[in-house]
mmCIF file of C-alpha atoms and ligand atoms in Angstrom:
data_model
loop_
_atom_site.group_PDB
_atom_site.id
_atom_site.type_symbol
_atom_site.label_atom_id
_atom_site.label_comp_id
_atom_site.label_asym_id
_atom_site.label_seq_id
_atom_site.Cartn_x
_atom_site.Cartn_y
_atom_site.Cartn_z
ATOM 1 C CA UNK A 1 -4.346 -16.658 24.180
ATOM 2 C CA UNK A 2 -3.339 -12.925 22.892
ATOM 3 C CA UNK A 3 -5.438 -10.188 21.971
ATOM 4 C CA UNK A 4 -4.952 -8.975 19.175
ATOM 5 C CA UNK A 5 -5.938 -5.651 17.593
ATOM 6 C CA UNK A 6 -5.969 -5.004 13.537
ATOM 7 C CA UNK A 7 -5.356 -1.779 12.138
ATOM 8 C CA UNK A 8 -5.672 -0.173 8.547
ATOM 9 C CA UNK A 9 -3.092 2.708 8.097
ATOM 10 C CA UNK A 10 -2.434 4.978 4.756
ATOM 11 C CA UNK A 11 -4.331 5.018 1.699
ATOM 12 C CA UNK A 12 -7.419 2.827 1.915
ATOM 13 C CA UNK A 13 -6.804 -0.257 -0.606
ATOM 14 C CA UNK A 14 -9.603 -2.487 -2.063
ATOM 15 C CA UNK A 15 -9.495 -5.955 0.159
ATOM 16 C CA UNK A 16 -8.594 -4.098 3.596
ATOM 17 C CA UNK A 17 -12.524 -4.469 4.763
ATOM 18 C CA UNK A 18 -11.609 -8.305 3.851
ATOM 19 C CA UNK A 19 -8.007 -8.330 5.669
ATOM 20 C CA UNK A 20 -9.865 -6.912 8.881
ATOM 21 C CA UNK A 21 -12.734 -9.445 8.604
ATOM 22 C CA UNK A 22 -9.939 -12.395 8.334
ATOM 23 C CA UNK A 23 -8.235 -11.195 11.524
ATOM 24 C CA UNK A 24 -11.134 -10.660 13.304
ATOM 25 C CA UNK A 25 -12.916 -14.574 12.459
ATOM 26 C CA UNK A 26 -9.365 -16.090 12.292
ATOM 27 C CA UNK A 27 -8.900 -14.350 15.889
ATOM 28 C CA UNK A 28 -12.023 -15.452 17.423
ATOM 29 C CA UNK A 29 -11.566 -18.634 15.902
ATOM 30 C CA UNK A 30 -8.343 -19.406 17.463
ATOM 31 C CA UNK A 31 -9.998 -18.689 20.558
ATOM 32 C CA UNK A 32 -8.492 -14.710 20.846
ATOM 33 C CA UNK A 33 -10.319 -11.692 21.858
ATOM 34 C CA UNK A 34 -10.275 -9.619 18.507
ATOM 35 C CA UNK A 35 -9.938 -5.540 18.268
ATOM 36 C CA UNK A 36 -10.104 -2.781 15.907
ATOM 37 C CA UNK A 37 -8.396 -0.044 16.099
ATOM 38 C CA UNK A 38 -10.030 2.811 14.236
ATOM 39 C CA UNK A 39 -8.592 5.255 11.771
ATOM 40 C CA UNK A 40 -4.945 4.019 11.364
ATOM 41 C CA UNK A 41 -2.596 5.034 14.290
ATOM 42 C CA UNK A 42 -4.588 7.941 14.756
ATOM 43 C CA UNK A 43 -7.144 5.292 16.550
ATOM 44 C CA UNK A 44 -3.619 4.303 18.742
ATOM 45 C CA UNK A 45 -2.483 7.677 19.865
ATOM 46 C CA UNK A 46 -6.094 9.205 20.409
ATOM 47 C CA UNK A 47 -7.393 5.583 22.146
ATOM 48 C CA UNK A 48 -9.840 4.337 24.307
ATOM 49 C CA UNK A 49 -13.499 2.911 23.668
ATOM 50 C CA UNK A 50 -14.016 5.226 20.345
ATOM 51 C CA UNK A 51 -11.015 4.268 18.731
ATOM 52 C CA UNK A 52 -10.074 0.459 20.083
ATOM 53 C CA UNK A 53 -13.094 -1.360 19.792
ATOM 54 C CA UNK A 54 -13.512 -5.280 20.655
ATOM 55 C CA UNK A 55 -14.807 -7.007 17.283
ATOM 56 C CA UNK A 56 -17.162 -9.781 17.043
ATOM 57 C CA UNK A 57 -17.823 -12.219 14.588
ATOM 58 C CA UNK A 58 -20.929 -10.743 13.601
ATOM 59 C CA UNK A 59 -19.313 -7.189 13.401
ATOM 60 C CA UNK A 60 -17.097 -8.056 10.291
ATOM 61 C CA UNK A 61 -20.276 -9.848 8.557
ATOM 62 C CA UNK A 62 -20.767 -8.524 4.901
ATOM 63 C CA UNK A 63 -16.970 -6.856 4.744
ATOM 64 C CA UNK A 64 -15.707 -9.180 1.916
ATOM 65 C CA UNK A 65 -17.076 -7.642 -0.973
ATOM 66 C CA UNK A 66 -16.970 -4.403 0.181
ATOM 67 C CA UNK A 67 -14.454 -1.483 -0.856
ATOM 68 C CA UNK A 68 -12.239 0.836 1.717
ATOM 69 C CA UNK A 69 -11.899 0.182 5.144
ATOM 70 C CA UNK A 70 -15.236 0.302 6.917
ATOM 71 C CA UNK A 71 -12.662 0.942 10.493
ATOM 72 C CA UNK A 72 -11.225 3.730 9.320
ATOM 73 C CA UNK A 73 -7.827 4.881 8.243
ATOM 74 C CA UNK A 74 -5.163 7.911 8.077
ATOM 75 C CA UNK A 75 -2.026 9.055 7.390
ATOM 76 C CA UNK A 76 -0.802 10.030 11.434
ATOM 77 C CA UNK A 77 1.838 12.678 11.899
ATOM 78 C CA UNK A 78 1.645 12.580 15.649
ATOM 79 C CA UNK A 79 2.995 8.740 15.095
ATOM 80 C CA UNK A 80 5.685 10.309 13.561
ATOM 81 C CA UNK A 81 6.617 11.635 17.100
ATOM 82 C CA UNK A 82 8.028 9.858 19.855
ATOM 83 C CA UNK A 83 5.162 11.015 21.707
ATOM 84 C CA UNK A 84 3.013 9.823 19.398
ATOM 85 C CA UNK A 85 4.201 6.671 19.971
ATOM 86 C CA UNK A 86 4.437 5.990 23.987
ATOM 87 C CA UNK A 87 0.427 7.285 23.779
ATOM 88 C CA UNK A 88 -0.016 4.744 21.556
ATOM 89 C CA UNK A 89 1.779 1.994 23.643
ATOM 90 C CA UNK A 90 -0.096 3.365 26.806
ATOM 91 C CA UNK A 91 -3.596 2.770 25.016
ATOM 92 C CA UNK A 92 -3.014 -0.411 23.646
ATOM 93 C CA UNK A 93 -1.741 -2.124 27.116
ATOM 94 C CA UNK A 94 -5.016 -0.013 28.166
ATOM 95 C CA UNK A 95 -6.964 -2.006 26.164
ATOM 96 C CA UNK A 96 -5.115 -5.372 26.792
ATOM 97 C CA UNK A 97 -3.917 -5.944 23.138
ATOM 98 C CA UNK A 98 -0.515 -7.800 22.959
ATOM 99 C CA UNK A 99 -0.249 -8.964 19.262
ATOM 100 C CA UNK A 100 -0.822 -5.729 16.379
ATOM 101 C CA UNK A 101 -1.681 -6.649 13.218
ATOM 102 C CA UNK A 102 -1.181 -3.241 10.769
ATOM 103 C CA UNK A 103 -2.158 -3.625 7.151
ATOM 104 C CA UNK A 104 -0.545 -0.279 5.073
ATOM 105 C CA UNK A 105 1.528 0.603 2.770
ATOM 106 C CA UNK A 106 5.496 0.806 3.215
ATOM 107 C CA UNK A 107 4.988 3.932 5.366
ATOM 108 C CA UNK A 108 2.597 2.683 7.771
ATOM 109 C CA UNK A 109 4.746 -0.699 8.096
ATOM 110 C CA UNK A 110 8.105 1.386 8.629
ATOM 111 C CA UNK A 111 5.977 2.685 11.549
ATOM 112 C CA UNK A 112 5.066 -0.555 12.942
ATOM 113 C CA UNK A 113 8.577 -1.594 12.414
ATOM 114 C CA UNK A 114 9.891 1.638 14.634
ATOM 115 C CA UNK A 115 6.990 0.907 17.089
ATOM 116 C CA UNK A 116 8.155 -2.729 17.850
ATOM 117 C CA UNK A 117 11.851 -1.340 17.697
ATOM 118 C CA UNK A 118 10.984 0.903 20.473
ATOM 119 C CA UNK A 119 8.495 -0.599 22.533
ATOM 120 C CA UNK A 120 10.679 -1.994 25.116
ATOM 121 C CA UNK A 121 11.654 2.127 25.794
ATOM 122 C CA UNK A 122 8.680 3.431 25.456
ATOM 123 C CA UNK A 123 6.927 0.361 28.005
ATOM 124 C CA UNK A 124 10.331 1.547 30.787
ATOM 125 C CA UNK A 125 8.928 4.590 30.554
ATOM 126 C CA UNK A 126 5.080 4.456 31.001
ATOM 127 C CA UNK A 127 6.560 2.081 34.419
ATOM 128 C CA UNK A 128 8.549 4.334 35.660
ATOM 129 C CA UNK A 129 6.554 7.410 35.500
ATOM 130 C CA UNK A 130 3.323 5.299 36.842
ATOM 131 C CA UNK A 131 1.249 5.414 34.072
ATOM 132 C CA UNK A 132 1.085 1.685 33.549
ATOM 133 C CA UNK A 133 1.627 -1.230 36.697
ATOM 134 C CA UNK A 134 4.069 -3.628 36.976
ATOM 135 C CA UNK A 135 1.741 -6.172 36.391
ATOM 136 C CA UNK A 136 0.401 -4.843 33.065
ATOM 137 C CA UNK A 137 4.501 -3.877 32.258
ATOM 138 C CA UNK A 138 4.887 -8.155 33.072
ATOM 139 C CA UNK A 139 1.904 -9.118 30.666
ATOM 140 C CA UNK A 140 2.884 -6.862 27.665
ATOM 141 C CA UNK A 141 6.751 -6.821 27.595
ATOM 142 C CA UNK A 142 6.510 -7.615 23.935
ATOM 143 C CA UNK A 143 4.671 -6.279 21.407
ATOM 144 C CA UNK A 144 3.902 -9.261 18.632
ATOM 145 C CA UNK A 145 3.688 -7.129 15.576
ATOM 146 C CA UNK A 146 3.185 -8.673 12.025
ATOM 147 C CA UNK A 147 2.441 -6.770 8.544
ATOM 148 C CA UNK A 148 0.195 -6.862 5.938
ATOM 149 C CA UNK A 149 0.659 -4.777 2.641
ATOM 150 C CA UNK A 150 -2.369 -3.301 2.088
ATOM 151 C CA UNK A 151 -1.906 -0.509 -1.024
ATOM 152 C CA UNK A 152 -2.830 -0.414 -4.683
ATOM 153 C CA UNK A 153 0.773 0.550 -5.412
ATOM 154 C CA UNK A 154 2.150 -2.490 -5.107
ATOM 155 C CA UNK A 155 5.556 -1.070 -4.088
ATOM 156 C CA UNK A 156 6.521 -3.734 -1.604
ATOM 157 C CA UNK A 157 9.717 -5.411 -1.637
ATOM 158 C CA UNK A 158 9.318 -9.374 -1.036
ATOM 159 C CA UNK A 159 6.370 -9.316 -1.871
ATOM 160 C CA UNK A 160 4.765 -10.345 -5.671
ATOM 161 C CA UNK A 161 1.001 -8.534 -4.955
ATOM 162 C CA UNK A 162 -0.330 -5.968 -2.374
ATOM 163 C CA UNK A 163 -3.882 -6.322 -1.002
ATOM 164 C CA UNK A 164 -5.483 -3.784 -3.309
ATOM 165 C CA UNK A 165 -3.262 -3.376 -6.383
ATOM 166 C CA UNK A 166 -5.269 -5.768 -9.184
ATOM 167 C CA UNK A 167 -8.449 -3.787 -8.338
ATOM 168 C CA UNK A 168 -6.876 -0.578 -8.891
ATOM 169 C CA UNK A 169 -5.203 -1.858 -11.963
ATOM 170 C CA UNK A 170 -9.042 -3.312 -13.040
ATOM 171 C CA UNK A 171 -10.357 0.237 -12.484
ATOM 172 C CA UNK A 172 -7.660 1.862 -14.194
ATOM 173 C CA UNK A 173 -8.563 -1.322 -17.887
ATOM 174 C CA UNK A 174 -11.998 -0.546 -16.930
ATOM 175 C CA UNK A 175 -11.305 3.607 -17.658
ATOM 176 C CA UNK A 176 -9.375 3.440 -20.176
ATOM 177 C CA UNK A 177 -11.502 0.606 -22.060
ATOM 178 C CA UNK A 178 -14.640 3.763 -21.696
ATOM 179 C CA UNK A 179 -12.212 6.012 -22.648
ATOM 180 C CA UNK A 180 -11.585 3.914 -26.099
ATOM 181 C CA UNK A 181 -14.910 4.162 -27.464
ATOM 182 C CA UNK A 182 -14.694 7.983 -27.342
ATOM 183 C CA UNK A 183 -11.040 8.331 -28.642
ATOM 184 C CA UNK A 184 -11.585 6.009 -31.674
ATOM 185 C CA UNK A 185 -14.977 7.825 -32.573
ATOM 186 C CA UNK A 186 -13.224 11.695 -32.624
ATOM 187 C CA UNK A 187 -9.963 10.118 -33.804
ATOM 188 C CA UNK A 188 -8.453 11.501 -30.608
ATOM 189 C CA UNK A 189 -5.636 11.033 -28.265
ATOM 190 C CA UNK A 190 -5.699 10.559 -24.777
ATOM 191 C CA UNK A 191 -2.955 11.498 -21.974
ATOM 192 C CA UNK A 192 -4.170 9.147 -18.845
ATOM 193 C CA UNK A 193 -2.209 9.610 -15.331
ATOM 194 C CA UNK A 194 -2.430 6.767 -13.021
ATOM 195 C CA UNK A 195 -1.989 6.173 -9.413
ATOM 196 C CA UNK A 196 1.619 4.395 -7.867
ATOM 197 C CA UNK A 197 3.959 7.553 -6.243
ATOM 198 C CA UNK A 198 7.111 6.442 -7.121
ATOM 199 C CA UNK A 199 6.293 2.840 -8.498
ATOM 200 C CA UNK A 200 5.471 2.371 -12.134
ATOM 201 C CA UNK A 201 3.788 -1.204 -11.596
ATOM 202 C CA UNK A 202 -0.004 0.380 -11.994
ATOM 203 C CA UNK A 203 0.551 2.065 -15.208
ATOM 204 C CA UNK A 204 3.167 -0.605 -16.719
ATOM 205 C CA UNK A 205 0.153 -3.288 -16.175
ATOM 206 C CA UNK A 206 -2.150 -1.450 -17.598
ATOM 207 C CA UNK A 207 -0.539 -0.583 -20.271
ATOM 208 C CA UNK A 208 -0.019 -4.163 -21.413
ATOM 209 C CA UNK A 209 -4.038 -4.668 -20.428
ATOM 210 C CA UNK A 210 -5.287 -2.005 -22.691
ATOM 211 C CA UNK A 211 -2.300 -1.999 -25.189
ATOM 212 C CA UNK A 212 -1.758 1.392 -24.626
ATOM 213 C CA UNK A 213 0.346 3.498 -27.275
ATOM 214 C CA UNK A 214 2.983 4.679 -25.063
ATOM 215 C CA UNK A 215 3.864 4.472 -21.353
ATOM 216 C CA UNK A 216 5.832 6.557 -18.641
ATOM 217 C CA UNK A 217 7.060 4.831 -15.644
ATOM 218 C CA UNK A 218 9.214 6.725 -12.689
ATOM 219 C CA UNK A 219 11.453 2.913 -13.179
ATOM 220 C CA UNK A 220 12.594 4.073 -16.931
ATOM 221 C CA UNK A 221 13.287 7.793 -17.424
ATOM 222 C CA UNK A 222 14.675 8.874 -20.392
ATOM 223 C CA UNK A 223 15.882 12.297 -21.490
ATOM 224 C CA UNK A 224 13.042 14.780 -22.905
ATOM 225 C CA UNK A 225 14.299 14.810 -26.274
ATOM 226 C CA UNK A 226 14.612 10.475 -26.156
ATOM 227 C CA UNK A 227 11.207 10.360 -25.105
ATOM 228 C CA UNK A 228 9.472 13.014 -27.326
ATOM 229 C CA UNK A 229 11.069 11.319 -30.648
ATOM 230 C CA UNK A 230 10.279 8.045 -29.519
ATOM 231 C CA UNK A 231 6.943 8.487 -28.467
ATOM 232 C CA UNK A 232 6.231 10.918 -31.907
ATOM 233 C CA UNK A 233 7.954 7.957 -33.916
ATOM 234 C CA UNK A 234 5.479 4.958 -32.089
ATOM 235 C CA UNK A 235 2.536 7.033 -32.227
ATOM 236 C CA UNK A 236 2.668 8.299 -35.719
ATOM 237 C CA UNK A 237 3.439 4.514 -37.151
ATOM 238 C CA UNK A 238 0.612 3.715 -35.059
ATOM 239 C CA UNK A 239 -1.748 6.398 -36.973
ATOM 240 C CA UNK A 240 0.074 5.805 -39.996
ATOM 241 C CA UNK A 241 -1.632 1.866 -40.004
ATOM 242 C CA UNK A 242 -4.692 3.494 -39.820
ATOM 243 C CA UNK A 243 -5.252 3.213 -35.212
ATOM 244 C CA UNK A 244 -8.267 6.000 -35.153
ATOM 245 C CA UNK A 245 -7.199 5.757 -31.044
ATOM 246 C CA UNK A 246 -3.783 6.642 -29.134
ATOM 247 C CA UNK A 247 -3.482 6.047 -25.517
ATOM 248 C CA UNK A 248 -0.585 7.327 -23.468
ATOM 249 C CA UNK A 249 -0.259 6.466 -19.681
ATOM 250 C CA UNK A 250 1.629 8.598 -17.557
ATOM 251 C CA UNK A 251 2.598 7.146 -14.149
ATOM 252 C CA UNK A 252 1.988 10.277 -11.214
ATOM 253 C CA UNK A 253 5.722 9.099 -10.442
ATOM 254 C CA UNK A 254 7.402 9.489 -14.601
ATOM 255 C CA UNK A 255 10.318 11.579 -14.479
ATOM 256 C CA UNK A 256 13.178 12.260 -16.892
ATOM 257 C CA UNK A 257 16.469 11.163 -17.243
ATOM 258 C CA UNK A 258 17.302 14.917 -15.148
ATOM 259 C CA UNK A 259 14.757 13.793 -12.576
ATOM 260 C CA UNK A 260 11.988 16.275 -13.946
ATOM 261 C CA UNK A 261 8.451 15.388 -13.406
ATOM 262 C CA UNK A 262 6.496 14.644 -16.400
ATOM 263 C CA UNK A 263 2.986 15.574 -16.581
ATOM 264 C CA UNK A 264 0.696 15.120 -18.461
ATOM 265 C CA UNK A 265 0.384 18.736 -20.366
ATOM 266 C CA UNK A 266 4.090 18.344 -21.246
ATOM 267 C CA UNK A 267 3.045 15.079 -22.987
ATOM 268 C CA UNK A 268 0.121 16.204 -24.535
ATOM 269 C CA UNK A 269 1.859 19.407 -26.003
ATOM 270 C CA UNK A 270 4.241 17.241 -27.561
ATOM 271 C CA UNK A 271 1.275 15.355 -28.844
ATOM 272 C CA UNK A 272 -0.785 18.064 -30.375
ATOM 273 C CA UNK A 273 2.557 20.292 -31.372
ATOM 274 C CA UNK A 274 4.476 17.646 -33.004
ATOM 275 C CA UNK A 275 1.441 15.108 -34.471
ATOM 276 C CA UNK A 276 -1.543 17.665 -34.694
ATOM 277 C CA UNK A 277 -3.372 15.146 -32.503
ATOM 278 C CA UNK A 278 -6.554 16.198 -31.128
ATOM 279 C CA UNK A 279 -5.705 15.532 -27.508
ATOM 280 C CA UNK A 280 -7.536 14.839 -24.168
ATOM 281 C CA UNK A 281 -5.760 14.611 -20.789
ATOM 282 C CA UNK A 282 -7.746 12.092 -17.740
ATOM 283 C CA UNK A 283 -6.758 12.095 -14.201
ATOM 284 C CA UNK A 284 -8.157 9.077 -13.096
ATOM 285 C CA UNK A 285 -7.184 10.372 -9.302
ATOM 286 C CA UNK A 286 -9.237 8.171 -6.474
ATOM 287 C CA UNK A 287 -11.494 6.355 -8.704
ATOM 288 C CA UNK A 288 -8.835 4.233 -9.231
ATOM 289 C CA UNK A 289 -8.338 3.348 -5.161
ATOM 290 C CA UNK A 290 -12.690 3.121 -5.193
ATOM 291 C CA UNK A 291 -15.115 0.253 -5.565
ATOM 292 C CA UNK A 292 -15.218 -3.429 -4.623
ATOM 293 C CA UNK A 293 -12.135 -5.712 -4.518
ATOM 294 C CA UNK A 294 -11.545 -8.123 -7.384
ATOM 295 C CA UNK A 295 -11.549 -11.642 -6.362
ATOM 296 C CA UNK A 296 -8.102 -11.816 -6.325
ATOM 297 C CA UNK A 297 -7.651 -8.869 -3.458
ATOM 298 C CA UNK A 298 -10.204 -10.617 -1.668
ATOM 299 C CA UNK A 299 -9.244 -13.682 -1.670
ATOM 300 C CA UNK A 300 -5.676 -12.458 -0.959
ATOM 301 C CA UNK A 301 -6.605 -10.786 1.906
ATOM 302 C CA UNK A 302 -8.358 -13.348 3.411
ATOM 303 C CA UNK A 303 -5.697 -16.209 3.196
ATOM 304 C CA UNK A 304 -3.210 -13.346 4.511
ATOM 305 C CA UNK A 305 -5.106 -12.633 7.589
ATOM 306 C CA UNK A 306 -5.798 -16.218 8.514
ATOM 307 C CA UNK A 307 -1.800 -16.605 8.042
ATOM 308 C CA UNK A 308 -1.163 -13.091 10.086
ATOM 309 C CA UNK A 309 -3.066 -14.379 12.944
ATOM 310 C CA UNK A 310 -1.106 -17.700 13.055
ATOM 311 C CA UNK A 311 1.611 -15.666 12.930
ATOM 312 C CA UNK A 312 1.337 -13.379 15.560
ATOM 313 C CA UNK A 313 -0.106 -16.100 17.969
ATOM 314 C CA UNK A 314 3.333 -18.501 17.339
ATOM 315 C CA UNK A 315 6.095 -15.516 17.661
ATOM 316 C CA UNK A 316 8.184 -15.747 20.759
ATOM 317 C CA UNK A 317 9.955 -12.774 22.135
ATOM 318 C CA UNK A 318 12.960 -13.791 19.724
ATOM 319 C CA UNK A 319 11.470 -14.216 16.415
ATOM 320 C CA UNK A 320 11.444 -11.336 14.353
ATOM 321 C CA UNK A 321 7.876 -9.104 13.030
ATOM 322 C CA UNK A 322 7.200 -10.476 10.020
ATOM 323 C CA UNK A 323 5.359 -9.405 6.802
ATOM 324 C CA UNK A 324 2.799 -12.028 5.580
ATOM 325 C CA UNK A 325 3.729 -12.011 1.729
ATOM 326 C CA UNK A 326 2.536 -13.451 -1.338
ATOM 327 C CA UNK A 327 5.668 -15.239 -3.106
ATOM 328 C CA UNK A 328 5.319 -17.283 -6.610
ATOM 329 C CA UNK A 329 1.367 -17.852 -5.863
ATOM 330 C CA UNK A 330 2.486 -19.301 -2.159
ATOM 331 C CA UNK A 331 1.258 -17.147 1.086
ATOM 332 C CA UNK A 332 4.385 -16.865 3.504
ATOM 333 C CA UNK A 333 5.786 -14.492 5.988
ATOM 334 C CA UNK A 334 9.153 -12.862 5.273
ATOM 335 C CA UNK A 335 11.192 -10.255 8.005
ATOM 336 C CA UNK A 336 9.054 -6.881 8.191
ATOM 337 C CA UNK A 337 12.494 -5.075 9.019
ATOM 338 C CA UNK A 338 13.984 -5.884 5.478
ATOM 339 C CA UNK A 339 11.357 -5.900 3.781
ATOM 340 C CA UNK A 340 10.839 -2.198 4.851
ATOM 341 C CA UNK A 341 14.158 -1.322 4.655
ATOM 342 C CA UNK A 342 14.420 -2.969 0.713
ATOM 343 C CA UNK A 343 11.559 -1.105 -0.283
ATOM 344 C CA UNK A 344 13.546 2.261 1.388
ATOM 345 C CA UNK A 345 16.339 1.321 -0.545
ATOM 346 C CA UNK A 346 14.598 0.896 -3.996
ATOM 347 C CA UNK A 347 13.171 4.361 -3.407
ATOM 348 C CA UNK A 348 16.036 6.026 -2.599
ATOM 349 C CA UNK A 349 18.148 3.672 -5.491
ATOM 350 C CA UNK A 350 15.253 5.166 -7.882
ATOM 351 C CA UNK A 351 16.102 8.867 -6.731
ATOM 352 C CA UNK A 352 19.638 8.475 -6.973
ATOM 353 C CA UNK A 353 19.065 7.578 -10.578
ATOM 354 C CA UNK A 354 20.667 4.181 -9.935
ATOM 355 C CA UNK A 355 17.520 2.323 -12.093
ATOM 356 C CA UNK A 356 19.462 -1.438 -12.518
ATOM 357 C CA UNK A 357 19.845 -1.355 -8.705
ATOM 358 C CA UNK A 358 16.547 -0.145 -8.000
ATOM 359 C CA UNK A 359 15.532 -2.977 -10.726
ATOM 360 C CA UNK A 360 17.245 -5.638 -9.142
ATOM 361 C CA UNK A 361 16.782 -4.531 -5.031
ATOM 362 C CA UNK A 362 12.953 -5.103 -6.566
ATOM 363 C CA UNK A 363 13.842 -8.374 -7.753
ATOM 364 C CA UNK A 364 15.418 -10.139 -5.462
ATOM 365 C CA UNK A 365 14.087 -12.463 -2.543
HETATM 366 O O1 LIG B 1 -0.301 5.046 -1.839
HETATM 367 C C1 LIG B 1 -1.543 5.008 -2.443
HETATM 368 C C2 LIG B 1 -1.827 6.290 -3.197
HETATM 369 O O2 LIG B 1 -3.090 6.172 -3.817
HETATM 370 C C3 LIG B 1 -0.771 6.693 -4.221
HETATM 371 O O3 LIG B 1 -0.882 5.969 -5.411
HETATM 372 C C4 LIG B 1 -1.047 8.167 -4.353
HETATM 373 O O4 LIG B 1 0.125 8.847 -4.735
HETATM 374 C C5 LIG B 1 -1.436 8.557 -2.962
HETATM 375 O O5 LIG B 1 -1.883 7.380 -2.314
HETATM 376 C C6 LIG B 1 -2.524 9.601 -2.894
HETATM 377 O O6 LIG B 1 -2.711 9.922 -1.565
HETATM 378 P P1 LIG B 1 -3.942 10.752 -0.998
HETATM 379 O O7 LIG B 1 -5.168 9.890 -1.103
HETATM 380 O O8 LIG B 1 -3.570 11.026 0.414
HETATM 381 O O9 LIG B 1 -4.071 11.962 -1.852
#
């Protein structure tokens, strides 16, 4: 039987209260000691009884439904260090966790991936300089570490959904369907920024949901000139059929073709200067990360965590970390070290301005 801890790391998502409550009853049902560790891998570097607590069934009762992550979460810098990271080794073998279940974003699981990477150093070290005995070095050799992609990005490669992503992208329908009533009754246009860094899926979705006028996605610059005349041109037929509305969604990632950001004032100039629109800009900012999780998220998060416990209680010393995915509506683990290190190279593809790689890295298994 392992123990095994569950962390949430990076922005909160909606469904991570229901990915910790999986691990913890899928844990305890398997007959495992369950723990949380608090506040991301803050809650691993700081450690002990505050931040790595043992979770009963009882504990998790009432998470489902509810948004954030009731444990906690953070973006760490000290993890960042090597430091960081043998503190963090020293309090989990402290606490007598051998399997780590972290549920982030692709920073937080390029972390776990480095932590599993180095854990064989960083356990030689806490031996030889005492901190740890040889018979806690013999019981925690290996660190069992799986993934779970918990962000409303959905920026993951191999995987089709992140825990989180289809309530932000409800939110975000849900805002712009409030902000339709006002638009159509002034006759006004709106300029709405959405959530996603560099990933365009947020604003591309809703902009099919709410059949927005225009969209700007960081996956399909275009120069300023190309996107002012074709946005003027799609707009104005728009107005010209007699739309009293106009919605534009701007991705917090858009750039141009010249890798320029786009905001949201450059869009509405062009709006007002070039059309005479009256014209309204709204940040949607955190309300979009906010609120319960859509059925979907939870139910996601639930059948992942069942699967991520499995997981982590059947990998051998030889099998690689692995990321428990979503793939064409079928829950399944993929390697956590490619997965990371595709999503890396879509980023870096995207600010090379190499967009049909970036498209197909995205696309492919
Ligand atoms: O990664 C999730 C996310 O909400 C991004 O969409 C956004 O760019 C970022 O986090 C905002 O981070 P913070 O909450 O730290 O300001």
């Amino acid at each position: 039987k392992r123990n095994v801890g569950i962390m949430t790391s990076g922005g909160d998502a909606p469904g991570m209260n229901a990915a910790v409550r999986a691990v913890v009853r899928a844990a305890i049902f398997r007959g495992c000691k369950a723990f949380a560790i608090k506040e991301g891998y803050t809650g691993l570097v700081e450690g002990g009884e505050d931040y790595i607590k043992e979770m009963k069934w009882q504990d998790v009762r009432g998470l489902l439904s509810e948004g954030g992550t009731n444990i906690g979460t953070a973006r760490c810098m000290e993890f960042k260090e090597r430091w960081g990271r043998l503190l963090g080794c020293k309090h989990l073998i402290e606490a007598g966790i051998d399997a780590l279940i972290v549920c982030g974003g692709d920073g937080s699981l390029t972390g776990a991936d480095l932590f599993r990477a180095e854990w064989p150093s960083l356990i030689q070290e806490l031996l030889e300089t005492n901190q740890i005995t040889q018979e806690q070095y013999d019981r925690h050799k290996h660190l069992y570490i799986c993934g779970m992609v918990g962000s409303i990005d959905n920026d993951m490669a191999t995987t089709d959904s992140t825990i989180g992503g289809y309530s932000s992208l409800e939110r975000i329908c849900k805002a712009i369907d409030y902000i339709d009533a006002t638009a159509s009754s002034h006759s006004r246009a709106f300029v709405v920024e959405v959530m996603g860094r560099h990933c365009g899926w947020l604003a591309l979705m809703a902009g099919i949901a709410t059949s927005a006028d225009y969209i700007f996605i960081p996956e399909k610059p275009s120069s300023s000139k190309v996107w002012q005349d074709q946005m003027c041109n799609i707009v104005g037929q728009h107005r010209a059929k007699g739309k009293r509305k106009t919605i534009v969604i701007v991705a917090e990632g858009a750039i141009t073709s010249d890798l320029q950001p786009i905001s949201c004032k450059d869009v509405k100039d062009v709006l007002v200067n070039r059309l005479g629109l009256d014209t309204r800009i709204t940040t949607l900012g955190h309300v979009q990360r906010g609120g319960t999780a859509v059925a979907f998220d939870r139910i996601l998060a639930t059948l992942q965590g069942v699967e991520a416990v499995k997981a982590v209680l059947e990998l051998t010393p030889d099998t690689p970390s692995p990321l428990i995915a979503i793939d064409e509506n079928k829950i399944c683990r993929k390697p956590l070290v490619e997965a990371v290190e595709k999503t890396k190279n879509v980023a870096a593809a995207i600010s090379e301005r190499d967009f049909e790689k970036a498209m197909s890295l995205r696309d492919s298994e």
